[in-house]
XYZ file of C-alpha atoms in Angstrom:
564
model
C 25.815 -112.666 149.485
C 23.596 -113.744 152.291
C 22.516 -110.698 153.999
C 21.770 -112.262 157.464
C 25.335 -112.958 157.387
C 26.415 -109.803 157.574
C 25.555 -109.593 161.333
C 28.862 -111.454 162.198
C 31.028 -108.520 161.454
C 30.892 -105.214 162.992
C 32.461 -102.463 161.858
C 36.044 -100.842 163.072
C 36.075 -98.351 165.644
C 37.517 -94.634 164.486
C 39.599 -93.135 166.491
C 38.663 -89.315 167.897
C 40.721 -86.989 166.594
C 38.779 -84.040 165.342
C 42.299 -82.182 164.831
C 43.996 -84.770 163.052
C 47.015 -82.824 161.357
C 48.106 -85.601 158.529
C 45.354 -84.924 155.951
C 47.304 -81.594 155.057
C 50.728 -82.616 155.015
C 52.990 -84.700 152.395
C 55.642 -86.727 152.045
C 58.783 -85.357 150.808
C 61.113 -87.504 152.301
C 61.708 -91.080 152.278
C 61.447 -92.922 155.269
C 64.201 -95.559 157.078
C 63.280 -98.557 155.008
C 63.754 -101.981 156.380
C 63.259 -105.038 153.906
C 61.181 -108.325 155.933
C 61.682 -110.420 152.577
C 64.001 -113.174 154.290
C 61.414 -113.071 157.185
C 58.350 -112.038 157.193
C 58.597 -113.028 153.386
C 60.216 -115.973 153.712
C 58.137 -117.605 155.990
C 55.181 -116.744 153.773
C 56.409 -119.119 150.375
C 55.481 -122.873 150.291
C 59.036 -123.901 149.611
C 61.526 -121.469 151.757
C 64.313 -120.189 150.303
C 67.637 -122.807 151.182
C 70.945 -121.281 152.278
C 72.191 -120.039 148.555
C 68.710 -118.502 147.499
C 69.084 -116.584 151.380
C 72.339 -115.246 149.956
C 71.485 -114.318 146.953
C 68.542 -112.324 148.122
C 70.257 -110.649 150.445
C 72.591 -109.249 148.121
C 70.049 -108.174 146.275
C 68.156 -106.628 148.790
C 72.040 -104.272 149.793
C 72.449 -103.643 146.313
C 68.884 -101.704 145.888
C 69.911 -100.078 148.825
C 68.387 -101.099 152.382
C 70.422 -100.583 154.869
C 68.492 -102.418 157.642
C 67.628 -105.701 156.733
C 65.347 -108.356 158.776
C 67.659 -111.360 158.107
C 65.300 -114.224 159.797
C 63.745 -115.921 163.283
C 67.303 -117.381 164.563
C 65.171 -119.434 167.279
C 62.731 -120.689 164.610
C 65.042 -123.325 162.864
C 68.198 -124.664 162.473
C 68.426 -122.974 158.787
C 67.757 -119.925 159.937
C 69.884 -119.713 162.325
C 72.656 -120.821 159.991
C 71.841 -118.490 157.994
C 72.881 -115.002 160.004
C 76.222 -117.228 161.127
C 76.513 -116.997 157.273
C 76.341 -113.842 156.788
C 78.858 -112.714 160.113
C 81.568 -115.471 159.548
C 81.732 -115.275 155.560
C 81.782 -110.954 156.031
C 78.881 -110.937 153.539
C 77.241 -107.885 155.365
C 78.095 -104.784 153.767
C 79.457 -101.638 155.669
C 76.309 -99.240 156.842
C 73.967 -102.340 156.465
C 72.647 -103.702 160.140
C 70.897 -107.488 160.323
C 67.865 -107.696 162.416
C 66.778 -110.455 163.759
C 63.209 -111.182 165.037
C 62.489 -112.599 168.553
C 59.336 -114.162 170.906
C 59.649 -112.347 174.716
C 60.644 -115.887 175.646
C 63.717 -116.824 177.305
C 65.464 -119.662 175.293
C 64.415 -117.952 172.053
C 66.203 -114.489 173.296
C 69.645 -115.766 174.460
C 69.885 -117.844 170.775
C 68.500 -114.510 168.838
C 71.520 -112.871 170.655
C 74.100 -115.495 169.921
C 73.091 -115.902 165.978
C 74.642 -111.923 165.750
C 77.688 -112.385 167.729
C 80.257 -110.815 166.179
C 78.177 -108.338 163.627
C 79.487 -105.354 164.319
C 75.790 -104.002 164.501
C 72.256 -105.741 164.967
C 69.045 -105.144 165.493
C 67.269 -107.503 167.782
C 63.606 -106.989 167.133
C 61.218 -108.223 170.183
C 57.241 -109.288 169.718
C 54.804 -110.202 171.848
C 50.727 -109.984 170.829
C 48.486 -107.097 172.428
C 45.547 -107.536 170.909
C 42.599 -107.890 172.895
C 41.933 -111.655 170.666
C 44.904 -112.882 171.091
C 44.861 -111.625 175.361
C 41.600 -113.544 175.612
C 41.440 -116.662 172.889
C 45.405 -117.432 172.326
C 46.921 -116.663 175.777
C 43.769 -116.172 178.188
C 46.102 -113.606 179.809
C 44.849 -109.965 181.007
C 46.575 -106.458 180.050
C 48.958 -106.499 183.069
C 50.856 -110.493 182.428
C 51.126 -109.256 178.433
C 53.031 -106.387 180.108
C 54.798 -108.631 182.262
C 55.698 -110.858 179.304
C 57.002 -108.034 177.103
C 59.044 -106.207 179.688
C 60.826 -109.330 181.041
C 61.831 -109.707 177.056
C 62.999 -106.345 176.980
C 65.327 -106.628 180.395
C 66.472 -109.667 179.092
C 67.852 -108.577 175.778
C 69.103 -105.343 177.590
C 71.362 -107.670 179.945
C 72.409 -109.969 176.977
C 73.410 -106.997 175.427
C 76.047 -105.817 177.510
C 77.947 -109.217 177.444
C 78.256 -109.012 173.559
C 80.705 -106.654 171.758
C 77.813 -106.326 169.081
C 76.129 -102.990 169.200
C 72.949 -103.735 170.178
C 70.288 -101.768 168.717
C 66.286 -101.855 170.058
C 63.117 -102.785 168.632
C 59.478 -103.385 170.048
C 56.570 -104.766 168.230
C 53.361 -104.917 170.258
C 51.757 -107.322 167.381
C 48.615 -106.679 165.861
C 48.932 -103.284 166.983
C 45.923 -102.505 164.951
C 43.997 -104.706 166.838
C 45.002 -103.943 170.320
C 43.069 -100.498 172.403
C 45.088 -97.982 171.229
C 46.145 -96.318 175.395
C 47.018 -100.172 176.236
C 49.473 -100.301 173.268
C 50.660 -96.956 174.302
C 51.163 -98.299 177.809
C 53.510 -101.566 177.071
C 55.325 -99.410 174.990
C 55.801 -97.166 177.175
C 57.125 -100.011 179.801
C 59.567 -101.425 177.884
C 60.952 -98.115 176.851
C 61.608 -97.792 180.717
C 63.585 -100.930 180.433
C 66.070 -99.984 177.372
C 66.305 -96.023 178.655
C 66.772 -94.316 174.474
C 68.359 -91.546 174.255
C 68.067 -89.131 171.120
C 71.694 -90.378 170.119
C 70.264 -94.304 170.669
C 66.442 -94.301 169.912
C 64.376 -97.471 170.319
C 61.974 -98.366 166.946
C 59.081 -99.160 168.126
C 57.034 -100.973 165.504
C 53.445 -100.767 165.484
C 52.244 -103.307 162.474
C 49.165 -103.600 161.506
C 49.527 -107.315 161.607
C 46.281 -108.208 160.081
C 44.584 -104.792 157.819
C 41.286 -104.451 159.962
C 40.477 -100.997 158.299
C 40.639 -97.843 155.957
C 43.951 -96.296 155.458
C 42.784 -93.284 157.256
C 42.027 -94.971 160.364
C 45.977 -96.339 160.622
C 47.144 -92.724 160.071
C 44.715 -91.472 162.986
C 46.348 -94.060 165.324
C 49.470 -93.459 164.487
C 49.200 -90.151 165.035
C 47.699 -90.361 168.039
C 50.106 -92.407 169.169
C 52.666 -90.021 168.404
C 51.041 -87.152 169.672
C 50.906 -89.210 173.605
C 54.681 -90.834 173.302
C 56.900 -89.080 176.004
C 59.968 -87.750 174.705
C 59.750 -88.791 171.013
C 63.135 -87.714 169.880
C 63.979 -90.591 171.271
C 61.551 -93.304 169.531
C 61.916 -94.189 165.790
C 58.186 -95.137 164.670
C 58.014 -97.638 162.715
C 55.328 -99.259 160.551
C 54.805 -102.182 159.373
C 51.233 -102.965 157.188
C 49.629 -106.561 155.333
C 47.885 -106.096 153.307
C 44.464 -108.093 154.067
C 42.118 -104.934 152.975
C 44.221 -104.439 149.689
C 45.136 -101.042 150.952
C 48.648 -101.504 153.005
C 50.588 -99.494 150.005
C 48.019 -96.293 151.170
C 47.953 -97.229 154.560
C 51.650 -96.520 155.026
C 51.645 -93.806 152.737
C 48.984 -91.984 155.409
C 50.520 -93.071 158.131
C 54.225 -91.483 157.384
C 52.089 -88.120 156.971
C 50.857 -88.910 160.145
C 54.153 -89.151 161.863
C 56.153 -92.585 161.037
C 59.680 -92.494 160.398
C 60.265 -96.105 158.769
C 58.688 -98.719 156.987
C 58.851 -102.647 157.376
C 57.633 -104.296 153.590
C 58.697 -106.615 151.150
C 59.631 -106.246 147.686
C 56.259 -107.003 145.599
C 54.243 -107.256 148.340
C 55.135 -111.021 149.403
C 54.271 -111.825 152.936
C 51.447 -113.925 155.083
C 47.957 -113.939 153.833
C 47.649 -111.116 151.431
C 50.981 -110.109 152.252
C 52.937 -107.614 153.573
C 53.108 -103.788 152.370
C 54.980 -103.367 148.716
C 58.239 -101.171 149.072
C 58.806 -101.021 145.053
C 55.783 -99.916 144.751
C 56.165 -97.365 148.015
C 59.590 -96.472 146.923
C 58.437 -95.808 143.148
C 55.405 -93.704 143.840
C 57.289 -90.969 145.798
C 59.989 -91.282 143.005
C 56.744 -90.203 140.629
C 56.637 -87.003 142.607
C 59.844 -86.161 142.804
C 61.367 -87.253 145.984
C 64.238 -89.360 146.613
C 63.270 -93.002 147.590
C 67.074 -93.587 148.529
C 66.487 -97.080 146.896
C 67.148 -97.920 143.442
C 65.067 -99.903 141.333
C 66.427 -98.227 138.144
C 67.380 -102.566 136.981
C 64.184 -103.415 137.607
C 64.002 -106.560 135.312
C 67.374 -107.793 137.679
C 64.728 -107.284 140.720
C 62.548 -109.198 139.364
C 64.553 -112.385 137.830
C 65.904 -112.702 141.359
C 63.019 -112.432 143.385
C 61.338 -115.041 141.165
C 64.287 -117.172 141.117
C 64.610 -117.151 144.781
C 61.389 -117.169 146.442
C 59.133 -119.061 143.506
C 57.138 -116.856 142.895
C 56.053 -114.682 140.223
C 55.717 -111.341 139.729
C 51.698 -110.241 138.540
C 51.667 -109.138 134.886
C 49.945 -105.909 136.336
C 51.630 -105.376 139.095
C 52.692 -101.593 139.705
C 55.862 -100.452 138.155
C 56.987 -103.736 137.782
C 54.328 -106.070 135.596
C 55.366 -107.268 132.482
C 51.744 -105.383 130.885
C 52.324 -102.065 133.248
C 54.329 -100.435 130.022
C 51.542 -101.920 127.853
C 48.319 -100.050 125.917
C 46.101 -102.210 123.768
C 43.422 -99.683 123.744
C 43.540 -97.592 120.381
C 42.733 -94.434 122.299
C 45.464 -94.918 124.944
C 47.959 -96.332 122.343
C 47.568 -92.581 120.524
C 47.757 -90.575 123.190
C 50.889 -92.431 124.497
C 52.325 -92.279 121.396
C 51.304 -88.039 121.040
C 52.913 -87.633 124.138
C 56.177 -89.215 123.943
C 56.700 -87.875 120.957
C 56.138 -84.166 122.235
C 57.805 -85.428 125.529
C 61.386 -85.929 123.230
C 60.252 -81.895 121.877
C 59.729 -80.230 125.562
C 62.406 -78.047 127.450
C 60.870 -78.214 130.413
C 62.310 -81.602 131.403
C 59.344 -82.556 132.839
C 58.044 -86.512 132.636
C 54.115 -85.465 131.111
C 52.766 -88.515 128.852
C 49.444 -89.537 129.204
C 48.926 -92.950 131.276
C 52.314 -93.090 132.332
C 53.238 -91.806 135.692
C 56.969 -92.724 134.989
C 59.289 -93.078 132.023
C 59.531 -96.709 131.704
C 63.513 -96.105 131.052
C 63.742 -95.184 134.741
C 63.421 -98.620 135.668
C 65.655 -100.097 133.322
C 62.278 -100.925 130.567
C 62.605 -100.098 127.386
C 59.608 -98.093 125.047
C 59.349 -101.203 122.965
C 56.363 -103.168 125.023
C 54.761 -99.504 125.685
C 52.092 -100.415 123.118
C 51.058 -103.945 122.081
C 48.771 -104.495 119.512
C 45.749 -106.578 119.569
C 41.701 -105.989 118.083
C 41.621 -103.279 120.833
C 44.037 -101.449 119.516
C 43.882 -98.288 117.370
C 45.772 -96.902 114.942
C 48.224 -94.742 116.724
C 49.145 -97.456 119.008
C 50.373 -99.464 115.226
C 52.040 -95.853 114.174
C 54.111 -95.968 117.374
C 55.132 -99.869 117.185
C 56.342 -98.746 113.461
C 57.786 -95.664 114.660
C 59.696 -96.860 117.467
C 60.735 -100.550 116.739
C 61.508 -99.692 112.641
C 62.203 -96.157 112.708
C 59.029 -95.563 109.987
C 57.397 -92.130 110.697
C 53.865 -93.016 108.844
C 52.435 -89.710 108.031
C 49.284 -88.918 110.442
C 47.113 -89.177 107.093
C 48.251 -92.695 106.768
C 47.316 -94.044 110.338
C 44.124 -94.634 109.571
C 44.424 -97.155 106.471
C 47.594 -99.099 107.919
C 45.457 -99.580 110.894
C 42.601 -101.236 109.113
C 45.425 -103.109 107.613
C 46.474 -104.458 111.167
C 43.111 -104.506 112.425
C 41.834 -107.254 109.601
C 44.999 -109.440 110.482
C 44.278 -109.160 114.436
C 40.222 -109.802 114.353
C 41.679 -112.663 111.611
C 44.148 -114.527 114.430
C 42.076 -113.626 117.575
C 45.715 -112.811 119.243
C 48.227 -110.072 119.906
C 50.555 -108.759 117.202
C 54.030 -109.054 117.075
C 56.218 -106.056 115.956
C 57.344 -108.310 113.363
C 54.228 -109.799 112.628
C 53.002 -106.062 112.350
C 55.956 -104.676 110.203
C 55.506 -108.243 107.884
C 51.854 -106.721 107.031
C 53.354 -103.738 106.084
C 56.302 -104.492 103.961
C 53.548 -106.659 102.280
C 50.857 -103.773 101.421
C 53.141 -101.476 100.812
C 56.389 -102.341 100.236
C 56.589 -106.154 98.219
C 53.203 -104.820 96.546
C 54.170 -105.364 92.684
C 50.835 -107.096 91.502
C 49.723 -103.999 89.004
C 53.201 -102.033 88.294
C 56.829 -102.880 89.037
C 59.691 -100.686 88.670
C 62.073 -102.200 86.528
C 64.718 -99.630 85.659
C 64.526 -95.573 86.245
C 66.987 -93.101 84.420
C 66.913 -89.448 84.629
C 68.466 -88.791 81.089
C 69.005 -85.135 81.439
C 68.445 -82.519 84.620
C 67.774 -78.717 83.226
C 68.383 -76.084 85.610
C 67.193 -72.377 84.609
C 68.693 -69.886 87.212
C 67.080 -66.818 85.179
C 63.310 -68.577 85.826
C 64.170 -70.169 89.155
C 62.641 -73.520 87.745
C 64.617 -76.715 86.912
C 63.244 -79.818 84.780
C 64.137 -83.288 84.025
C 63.754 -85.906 81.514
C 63.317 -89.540 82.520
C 62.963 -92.931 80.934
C 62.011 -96.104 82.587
C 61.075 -99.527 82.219
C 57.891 -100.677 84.398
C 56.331 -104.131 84.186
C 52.890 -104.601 83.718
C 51.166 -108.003 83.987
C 54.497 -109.644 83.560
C 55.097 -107.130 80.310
C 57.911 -104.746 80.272
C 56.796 -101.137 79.382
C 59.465 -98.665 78.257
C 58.166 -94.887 79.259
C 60.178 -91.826 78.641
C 58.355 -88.107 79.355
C 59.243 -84.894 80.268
C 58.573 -83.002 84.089
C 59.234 -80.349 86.493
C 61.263 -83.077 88.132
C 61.964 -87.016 88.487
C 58.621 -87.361 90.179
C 56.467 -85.591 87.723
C 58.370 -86.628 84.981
C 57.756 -90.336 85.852
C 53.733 -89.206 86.973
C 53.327 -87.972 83.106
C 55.488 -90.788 81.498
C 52.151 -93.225 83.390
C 49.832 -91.181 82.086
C 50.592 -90.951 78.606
C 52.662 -94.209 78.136
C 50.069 -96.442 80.381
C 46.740 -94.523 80.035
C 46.622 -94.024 84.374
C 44.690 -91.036 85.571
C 45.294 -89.878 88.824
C 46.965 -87.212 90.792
C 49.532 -86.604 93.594
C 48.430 -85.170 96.707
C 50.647 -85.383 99.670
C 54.442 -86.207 99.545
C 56.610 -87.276 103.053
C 60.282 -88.335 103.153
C 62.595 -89.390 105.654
C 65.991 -91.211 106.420
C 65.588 -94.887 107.845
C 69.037 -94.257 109.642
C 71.857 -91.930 110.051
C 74.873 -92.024 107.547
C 75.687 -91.789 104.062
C 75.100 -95.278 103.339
C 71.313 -95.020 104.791
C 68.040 -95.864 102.968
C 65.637 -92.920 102.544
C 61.669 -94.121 103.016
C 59.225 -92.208 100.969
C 55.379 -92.048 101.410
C 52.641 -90.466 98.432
C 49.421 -90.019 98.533
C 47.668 -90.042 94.847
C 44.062 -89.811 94.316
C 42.467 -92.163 91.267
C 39.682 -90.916 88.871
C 37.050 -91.542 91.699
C 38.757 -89.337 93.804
C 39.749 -91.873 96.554
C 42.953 -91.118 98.184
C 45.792 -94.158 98.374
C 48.799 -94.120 100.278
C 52.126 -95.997 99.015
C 55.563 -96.598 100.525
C 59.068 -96.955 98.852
C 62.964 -97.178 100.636
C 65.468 -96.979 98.222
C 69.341 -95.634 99.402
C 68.218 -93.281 96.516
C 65.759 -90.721 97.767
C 63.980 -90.284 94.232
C 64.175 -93.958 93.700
C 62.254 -94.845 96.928
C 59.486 -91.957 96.026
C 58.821 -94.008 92.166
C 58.781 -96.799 94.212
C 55.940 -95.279 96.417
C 53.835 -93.885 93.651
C 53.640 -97.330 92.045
C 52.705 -98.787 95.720
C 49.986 -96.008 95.942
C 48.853 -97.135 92.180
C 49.087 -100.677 93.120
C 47.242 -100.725 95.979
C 44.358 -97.875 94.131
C 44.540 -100.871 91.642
C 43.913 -104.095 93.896
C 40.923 -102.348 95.876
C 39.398 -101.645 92.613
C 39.687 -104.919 91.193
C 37.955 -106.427 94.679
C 35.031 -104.276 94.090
């Protein structure tokens, strides 16, 4: 970038407070949450949301659980003022839920704000006008004491209307771009239109102090907002609320500082939607104190339902890495993360402790209403544990750890092949075909044991088995004697086919529960060079599905051999 440039900007003044208190404290409640999505947010999308979409939202928006809800700009439009008549005449509002509606300190746009909630049984009528020294001297070329003027005459205004309606009338005060407005003349208009309204502790005013456009580091919003708090008079009777965008990229830490500073609610949207960069993220607020184990009172355990509507309604979509809720946030192609995800849920289903500890997930997707499926996708990044967990957990096969490795190269040929992410299926397809449909060198035809020999005196048992394997199209009748079916069948190959090799590692399992399941089997045999193959087999017979493996372990011994 062109450095000479650089001398437009300046930077953001800190504020002095060398005994700042929030950098030791943390949040372990969750603050009065108020959603902005059919305002704030609304106004933000290139196509508003119509009457039904409104609705819709709405509903949405009492069903996670806000119970204070900025329902639109009555004086803006005809739709929106429609919109809260909606809401009052057809009872839509929920008991414990309170509309607020937004407001200019003008005159004409007051008494309609006031009308659009007659009848409510509760409202919050939210008042603005802009403090900051740019919007004093470019927009309204007014000084400190006629932006007082202008906010207070709001304020008395409101109060009167008030008392005329049988609504109860609750208070808020936004000196806009807070953030960019001297922080003792903020302090002072609030502090004059608190005179107007009178709070009590039993009826506290919010006072909402956004930082309409991010102008700086999170730090420096908790620092005001705790000086703020520290000069307020009487501030049992105040409800501080914030109210961040997200310009910087840093509103979701912003507020997070700024309750440790002092704040008692938060304005945001769901996903972040809002002007410019938007407006803070409440998911992704709500969901990273639910990470440390505090209540976020809303609930966000259907978050897929969340989503659908939002992007139904407002026409937008939610980022595939977007916090919590991305459709990739569940997701590890890397090999290394892929096995240490799949390590740790698999000691995370073994623990007593109750405790949510998997590596690179900060939540159990299943809290949200995602399931483990998507955890791990497969692509030429991945590794093989990530391929060991997608066979695990979408097929119920439990590959032994010795057999990662040479499934993965398996998977890792067909992905560098296609260039694009595996399917499950595509994934279990390439296994059933190198393991389990592998029948090029030896296929079992028919397996009898003839006669079982138990010896109680000797504690040893044997067995005598005869079978019929084709070879190269040729059916091979091969009869021997064992320790059991397995090493009856190993010795009938040896001396009725001439194979040399040996068995080394032996894993079984049930596919499912019931009597009626299959059983999957997995050998390991090692050839006459001493190279080690791995072979699958599922049978509903147990000793069936282990022949079945050895021959897959042969066959595949057999095939790499031949390519050399």
């Amino acid at each position: 970038m062109n450095k000479d440039k650089l001398k437009k900007y300046k930077p953001y003044p800190v504020v002095h407070l060398p005994d700042r208190t929030w950098p030791d404290k943390s949040i372990t409640t969750a603050p009065v949450w108020c959603s902005v999505d059919l305002r704030d947010g609304n106004q933000a999308l290139i196509q508003p949301m119509n009457l039904e979409e409104k609705l819709e939202m709405f509903q949405l928006l009492m069903e996670v659980g806000f119970r204070e809800i900025e329902v639109g700009f009555p004086a803006a439009s005809q739709i929106e003022y429609d919109f809260i008549r909606l809401l009052v005449e057809g009872g839509h509002i929920m008991n414990g839920v309170v509309p607020q509606v937004l407001t200019q300190a003008r005159e004409p746009l007051i008494r309609k704000t006031l009308a659009s909630v007659q009848g409510a049984r509760e409202a919050i009528v939210h008042l603005y006008n802009s403090t900051s020294t740019l919007q004093r001297d470019i927009v309204f070329k007014k000084g400190r004491k006629e932006i007082i003027e202008l906010g207070v005459a709001g304020a008395r205004l409101i109060h009167e209307q008030a008392r005329e309606t049988d609504t109860r009338i609750r208070y808020e005060y936004s000196p806009e771009s807070f953030t960019g407005t001297e922080l003792d003349f903020a302090l002072e208009i609030c502090k004059a239109v608190l005179d107007v309204w009178e709070p009590t502790p039993d009826n506290p005013v919010i006072l909402n102090l956004p930082a309409t456009v991010e102008m700086s580091t999170p730090n420096i919003y908790a620092d005001q907002i705790e000086w703020f708090c520290r000069h307020l008079d009487n501030r049992e009777r105040v409800i501080i609320s914030l109210h961040a965008h997200n310009d910087r990229g840093a509103a979701v830490a912003a507020t997070e500082l700024a309750l440790m500073a002092g704040a008692d609610r938060v304005e945001g949207t769901l996903f972040g939607n809002g002007e410019r960069t938007g407006n803070v993220d409440i998911l992704t607020l709500a969901l990273n104190m639910y990470t440390q184990g505090v209540d976020p009172v809303l609930d966000f355990s259907r978050i897929n339902r969340v989503i659908n509507t939002y992007e139904r309604c407002t026409k937008m979509k939610v980022h595939p890495r977007h916090p919590y809720a991305g459709e990739l946030v569940y997701t590890a192609f890397s090999g290394s993360h892929q096995d240490a995800i799949n390590k740790g849920m698999s000691a995370a289903e073994l623990t007593e402790s109750g405790l949510w500890e998997v590596p690179y997930l900060p939540i159990d997707p299943q809290d949200v209403g995602r399931t483990y499926e998507s955890i791990i996708r497969i692509n030429s990044q991945s590794g093989k544990g990530g391929v060991a967990y997608v066979m695990d957990r979408e097929f119920g096969f439990k590959l032994p750890k010795d057999m990662h490795p040479g499934f993965g190269r398996v998977v890792q040929e067909i992905s560098d092949a296609t260039g694009d992410e595996l399917t499950p299926e595509m994934i279990f397809h390439a296994f059933e075909k190198e393991y389990l449909f592998n029948t090029n060198g030896y296929a079992l035809q028919s397996f009898n044991v003839v006669k079982r020999h138990i010896d109680r005196d000797e504690n040893a048992s044997s067995a005598e088995i005869e079978a019929v394997v084709i070879v190269k199209g040729e059916e091979k009748t091969i009869a021997a004697v064992g320790n059991g079916p397995l090493d009856a069948f190993c010795t009938a190959l040896r001396v009725g086919l001439g194979l040399q090799f040996s068995l080394h590692s032996y894993h079984e399992h049930a596919l499912a529960r019931g009597s009626s399941s299959k059983a999957v089997s997995y050998i390991e045999v090692y050839d006459q060079d001493e190279d080690g193959w791995w072979g699958a087999g599922v049978d509903t017979d147990i000793i069936v599905a282990s022949i079945k493996a050895l021959l897959s372990a042969l066959n595949r011994s057999a095939a790499k051999k031949h390519k050399k």
